[in-house]
Short mmCIF file of C-alpha atoms in Angstrom, two decimals:
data_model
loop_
_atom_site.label_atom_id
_atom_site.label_comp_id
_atom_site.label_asym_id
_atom_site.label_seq_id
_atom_site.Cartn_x
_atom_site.Cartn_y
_atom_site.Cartn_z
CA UNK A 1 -12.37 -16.05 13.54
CA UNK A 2 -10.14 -13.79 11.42
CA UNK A 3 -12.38 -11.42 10.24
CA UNK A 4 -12.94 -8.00 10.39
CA UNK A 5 -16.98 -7.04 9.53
CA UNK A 6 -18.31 -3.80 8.51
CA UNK A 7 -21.79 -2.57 8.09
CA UNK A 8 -23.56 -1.32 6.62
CA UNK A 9 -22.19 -2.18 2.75
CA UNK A 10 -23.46 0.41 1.22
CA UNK A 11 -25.00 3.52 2.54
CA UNK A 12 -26.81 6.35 1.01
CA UNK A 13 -27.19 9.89 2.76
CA UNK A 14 -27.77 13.20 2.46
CA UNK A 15 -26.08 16.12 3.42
CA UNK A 16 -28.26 16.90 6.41
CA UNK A 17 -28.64 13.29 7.75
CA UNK A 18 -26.50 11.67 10.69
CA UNK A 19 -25.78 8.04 10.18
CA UNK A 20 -22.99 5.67 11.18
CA UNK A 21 -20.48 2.76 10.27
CA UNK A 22 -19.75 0.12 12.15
CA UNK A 23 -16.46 -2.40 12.59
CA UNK A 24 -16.26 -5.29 14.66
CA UNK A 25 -13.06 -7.84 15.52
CA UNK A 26 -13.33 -10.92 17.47
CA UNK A 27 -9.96 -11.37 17.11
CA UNK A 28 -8.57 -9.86 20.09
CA UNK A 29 -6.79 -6.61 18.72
CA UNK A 30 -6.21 -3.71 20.69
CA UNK A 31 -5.65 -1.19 17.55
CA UNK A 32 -8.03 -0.35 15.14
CA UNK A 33 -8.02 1.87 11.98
CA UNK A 34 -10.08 3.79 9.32
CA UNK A 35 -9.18 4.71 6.02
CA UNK A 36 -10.83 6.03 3.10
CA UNK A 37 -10.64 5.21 -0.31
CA UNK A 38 -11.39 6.96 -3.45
CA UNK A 39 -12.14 5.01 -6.60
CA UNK A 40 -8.86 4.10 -7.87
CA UNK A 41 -6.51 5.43 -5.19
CA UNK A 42 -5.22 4.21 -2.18
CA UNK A 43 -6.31 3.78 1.43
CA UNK A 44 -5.93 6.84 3.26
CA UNK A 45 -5.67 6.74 6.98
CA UNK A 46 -8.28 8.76 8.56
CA UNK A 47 -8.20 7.45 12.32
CA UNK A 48 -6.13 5.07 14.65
CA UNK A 49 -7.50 3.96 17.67
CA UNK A 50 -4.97 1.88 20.28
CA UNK A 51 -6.31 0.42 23.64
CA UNK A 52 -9.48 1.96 22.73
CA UNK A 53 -8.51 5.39 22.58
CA UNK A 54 -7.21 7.59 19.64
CA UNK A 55 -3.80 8.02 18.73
CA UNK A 56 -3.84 9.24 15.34
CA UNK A 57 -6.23 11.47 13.92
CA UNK A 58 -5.08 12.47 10.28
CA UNK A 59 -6.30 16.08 10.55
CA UNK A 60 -9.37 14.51 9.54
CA UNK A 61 -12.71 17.32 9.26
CA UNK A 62 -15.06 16.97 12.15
CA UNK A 63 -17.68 16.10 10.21
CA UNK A 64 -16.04 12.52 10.57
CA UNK A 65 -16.28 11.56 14.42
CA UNK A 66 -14.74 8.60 15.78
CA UNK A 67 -15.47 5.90 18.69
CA UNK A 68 -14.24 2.86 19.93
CA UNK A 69 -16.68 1.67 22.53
CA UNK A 70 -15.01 -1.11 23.54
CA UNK A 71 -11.77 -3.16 21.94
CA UNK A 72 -13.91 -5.56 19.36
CA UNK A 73 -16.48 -2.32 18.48
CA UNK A 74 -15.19 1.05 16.25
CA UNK A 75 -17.72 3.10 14.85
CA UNK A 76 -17.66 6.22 12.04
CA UNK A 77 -20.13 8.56 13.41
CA UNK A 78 -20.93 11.09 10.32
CA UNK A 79 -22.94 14.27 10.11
CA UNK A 80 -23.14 16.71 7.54
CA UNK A 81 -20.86 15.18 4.97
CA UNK A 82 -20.37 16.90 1.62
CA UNK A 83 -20.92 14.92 -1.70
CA UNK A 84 -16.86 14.91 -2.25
CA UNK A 85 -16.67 12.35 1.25
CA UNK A 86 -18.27 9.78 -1.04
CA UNK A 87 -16.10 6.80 -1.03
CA UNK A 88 -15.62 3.14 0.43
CA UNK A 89 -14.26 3.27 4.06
CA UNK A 90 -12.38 0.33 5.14
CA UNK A 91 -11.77 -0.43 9.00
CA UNK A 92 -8.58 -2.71 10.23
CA UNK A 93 -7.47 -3.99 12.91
CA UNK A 94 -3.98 -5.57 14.47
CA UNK A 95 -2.90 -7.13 17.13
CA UNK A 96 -1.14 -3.82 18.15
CA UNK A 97 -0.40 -0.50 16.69
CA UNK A 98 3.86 -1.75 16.62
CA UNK A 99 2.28 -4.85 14.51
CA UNK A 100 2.58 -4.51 11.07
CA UNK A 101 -0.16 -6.96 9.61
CA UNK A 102 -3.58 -5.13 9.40
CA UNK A 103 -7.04 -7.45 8.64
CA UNK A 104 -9.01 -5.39 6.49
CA UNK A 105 -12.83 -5.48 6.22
CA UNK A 106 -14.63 -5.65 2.71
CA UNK A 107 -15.76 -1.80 3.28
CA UNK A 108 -18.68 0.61 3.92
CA UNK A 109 -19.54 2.28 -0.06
CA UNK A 110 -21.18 5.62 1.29
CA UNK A 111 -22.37 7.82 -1.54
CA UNK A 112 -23.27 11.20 -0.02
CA UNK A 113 -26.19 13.03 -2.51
CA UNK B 1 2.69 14.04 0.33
CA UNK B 2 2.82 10.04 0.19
CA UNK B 3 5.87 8.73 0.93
CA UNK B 4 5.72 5.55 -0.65
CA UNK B 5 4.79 5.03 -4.35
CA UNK B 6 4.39 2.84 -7.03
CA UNK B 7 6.30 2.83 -10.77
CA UNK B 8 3.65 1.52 -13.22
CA UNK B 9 0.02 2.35 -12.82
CA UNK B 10 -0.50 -0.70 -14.79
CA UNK B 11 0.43 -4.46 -15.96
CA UNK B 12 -0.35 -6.79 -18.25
CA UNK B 13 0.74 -10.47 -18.47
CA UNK B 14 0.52 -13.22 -20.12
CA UNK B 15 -0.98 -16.47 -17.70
CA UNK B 16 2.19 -18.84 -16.49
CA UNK B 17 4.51 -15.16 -17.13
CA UNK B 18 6.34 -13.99 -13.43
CA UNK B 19 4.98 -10.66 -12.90
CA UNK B 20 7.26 -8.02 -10.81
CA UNK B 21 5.95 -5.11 -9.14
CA UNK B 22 7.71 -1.88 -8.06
CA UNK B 23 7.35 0.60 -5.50
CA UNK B 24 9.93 2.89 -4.48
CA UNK B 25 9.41 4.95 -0.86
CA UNK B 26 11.21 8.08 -0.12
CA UNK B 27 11.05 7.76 4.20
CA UNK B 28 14.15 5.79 4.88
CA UNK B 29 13.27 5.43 8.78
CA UNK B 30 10.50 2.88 7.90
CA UNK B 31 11.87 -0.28 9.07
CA UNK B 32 8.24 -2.11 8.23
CA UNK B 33 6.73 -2.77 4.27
CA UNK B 34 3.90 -4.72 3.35
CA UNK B 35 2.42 -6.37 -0.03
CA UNK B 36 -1.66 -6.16 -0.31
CA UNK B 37 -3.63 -6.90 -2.88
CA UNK B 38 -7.29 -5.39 -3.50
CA UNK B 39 -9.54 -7.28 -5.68
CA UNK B 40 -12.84 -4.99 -7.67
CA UNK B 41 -15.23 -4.19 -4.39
CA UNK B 42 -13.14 -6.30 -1.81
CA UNK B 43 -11.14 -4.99 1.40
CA UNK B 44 -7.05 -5.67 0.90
CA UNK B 45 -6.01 -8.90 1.49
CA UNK B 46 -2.51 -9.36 3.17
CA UNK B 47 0.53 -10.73 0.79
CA UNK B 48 3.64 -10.63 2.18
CA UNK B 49 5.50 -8.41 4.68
CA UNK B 50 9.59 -7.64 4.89
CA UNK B 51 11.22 -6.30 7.79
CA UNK B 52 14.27 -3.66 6.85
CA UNK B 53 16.95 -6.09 8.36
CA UNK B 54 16.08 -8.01 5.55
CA UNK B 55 16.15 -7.58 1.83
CA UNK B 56 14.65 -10.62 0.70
CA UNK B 57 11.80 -13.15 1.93
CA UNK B 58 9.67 -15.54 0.25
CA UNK B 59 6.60 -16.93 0.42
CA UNK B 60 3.81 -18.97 -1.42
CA UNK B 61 4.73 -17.95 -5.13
CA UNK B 62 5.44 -14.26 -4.24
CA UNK B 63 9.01 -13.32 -3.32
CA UNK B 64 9.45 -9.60 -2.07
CA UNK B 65 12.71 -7.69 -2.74
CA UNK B 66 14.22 -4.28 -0.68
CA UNK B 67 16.74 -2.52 -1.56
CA UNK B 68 17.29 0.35 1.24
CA UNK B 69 20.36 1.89 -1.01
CA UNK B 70 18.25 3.33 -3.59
CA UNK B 71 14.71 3.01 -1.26
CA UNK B 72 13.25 0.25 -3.68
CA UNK B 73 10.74 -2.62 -2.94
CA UNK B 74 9.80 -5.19 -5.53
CA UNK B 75 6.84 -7.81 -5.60
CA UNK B 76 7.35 -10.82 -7.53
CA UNK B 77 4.52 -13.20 -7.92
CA UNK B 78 6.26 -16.55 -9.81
CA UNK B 79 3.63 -18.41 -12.59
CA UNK B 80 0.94 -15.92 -12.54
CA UNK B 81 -2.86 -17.00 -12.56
CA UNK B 82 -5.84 -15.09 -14.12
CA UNK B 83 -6.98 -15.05 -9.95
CA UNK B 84 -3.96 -12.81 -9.65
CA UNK B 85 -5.71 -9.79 -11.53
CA UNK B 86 -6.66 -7.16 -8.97
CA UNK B 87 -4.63 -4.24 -7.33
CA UNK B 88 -1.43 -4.18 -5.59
CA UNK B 89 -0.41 -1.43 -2.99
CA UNK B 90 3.01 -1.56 -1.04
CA UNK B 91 2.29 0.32 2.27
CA UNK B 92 4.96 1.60 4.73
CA UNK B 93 4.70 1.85 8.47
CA UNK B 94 5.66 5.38 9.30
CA UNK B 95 4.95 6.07 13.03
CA UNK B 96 3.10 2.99 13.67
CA UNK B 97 0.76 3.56 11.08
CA UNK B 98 0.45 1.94 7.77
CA UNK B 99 0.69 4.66 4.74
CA UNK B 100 -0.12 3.36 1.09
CA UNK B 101 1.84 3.51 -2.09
CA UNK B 102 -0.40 4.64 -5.68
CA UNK B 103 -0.98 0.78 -6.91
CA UNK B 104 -0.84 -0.71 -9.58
CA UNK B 105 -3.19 -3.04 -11.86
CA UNK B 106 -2.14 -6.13 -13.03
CA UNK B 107 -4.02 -8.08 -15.63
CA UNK B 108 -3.41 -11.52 -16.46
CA UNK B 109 -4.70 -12.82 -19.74
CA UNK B 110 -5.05 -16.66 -20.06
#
């Protein structure tokens, strides 16, 4: 199994609701990412969890929380997001944060209204 | 500011041309670069990877080129295919972390 799944695809919210995005490995990884990408930009890094606990938070607003329950599991927990965080969020994962090769999922689109 | 970035925003070749991508990157500590490609709606896909003790290394139809002198990384994919349209980002590890170049488009017309 070499994938990394993401759900939901596509999410709608508003700026009042809470909702959350959810990454799973079964590949036995120990570091997992987020990024965020705008429509015709790159991936920016947003979050990078290693041995299930964060080592790289890219000054990234609180509104954006974090967690890696366990080492296959990373969720986005967001809450009162602004209509500019609308974007697809992609979570990796690799072997290691000193290994270079990160499995991407196919993204979350959230659209934030 | 990004520290690794890409020449041409866009491409456009012919099916059966080579294509060659640039990306130049400005951090000369990173010792780690990676090819990805990002087709419409899709996650990126992993291409090809280089080490900086190395300034060549091949693979299936894609060769990738560094040049740490002048901070330059090229993407050559040999015979390109119409499947080969999408987006290409170079990304640098800086600190562990992978950091992403602009992209750029290439189209392939058949």
């Amino acid at each position: 199994d070499t994938e990394v799944t993401q759900t939901p695809k596509h999410l709608v919210m508003g700026m009042t609701n809470k909702k959350s995005l959810k990454c799973e490995q079964h590949m036995g990884h120990r570091a997992m990412y987020w990024y965020k990408q705008k429509a015709k930009k790159p991936p920016e890094l947003m979050f990078v969890y290693s041995y299930e606990k964060l080592s790289i938070n890219e000054s990234v607003p609180s509104r954006f929380s974090p967690e890696c329950p366990n080492s296959s599991l990373l969720n986005l927990h967001l809450h009162a997001l602004q209509p500019e965080d609308s974007a697809l969020y992609l979570c990796a994962s690799s072997q290691d944060r000193a290994a270079g090769e990160l499995f991407f999922g196919e993204g979350s689109r959230l659209t934030v209204l | 500011g990004e520290s690794v970035g890409l020449h041409l925003p866009t491409l456009s070749v012919q099916e059966g041309d080579n294509s060659i991508i640039n990306c130049a990157y400005s951090n000369s500590a990173s010792d780690y670069f990676i090819w990805y490609k990002q087709e419409s709606g899709k996650g990126p896909q992993f291409i090809i990877d280089i080490r900086s003790n190395m300034d060549k290394r091949q693979g299936q139809r894609v060769t990738v080129l560094l040049n740490k002198t002048v901070k330059h990384l090229s993407l050559q994919i040999a015979a390109t295919q119409p499947g080969d349209s999408a987006v290409y980002f170079c990304a640098e590890n800086i600190r562990t972390a992978l950091i992403f170049g602009k992209g750029t488009t290439l189209s392939v017309s058949s």
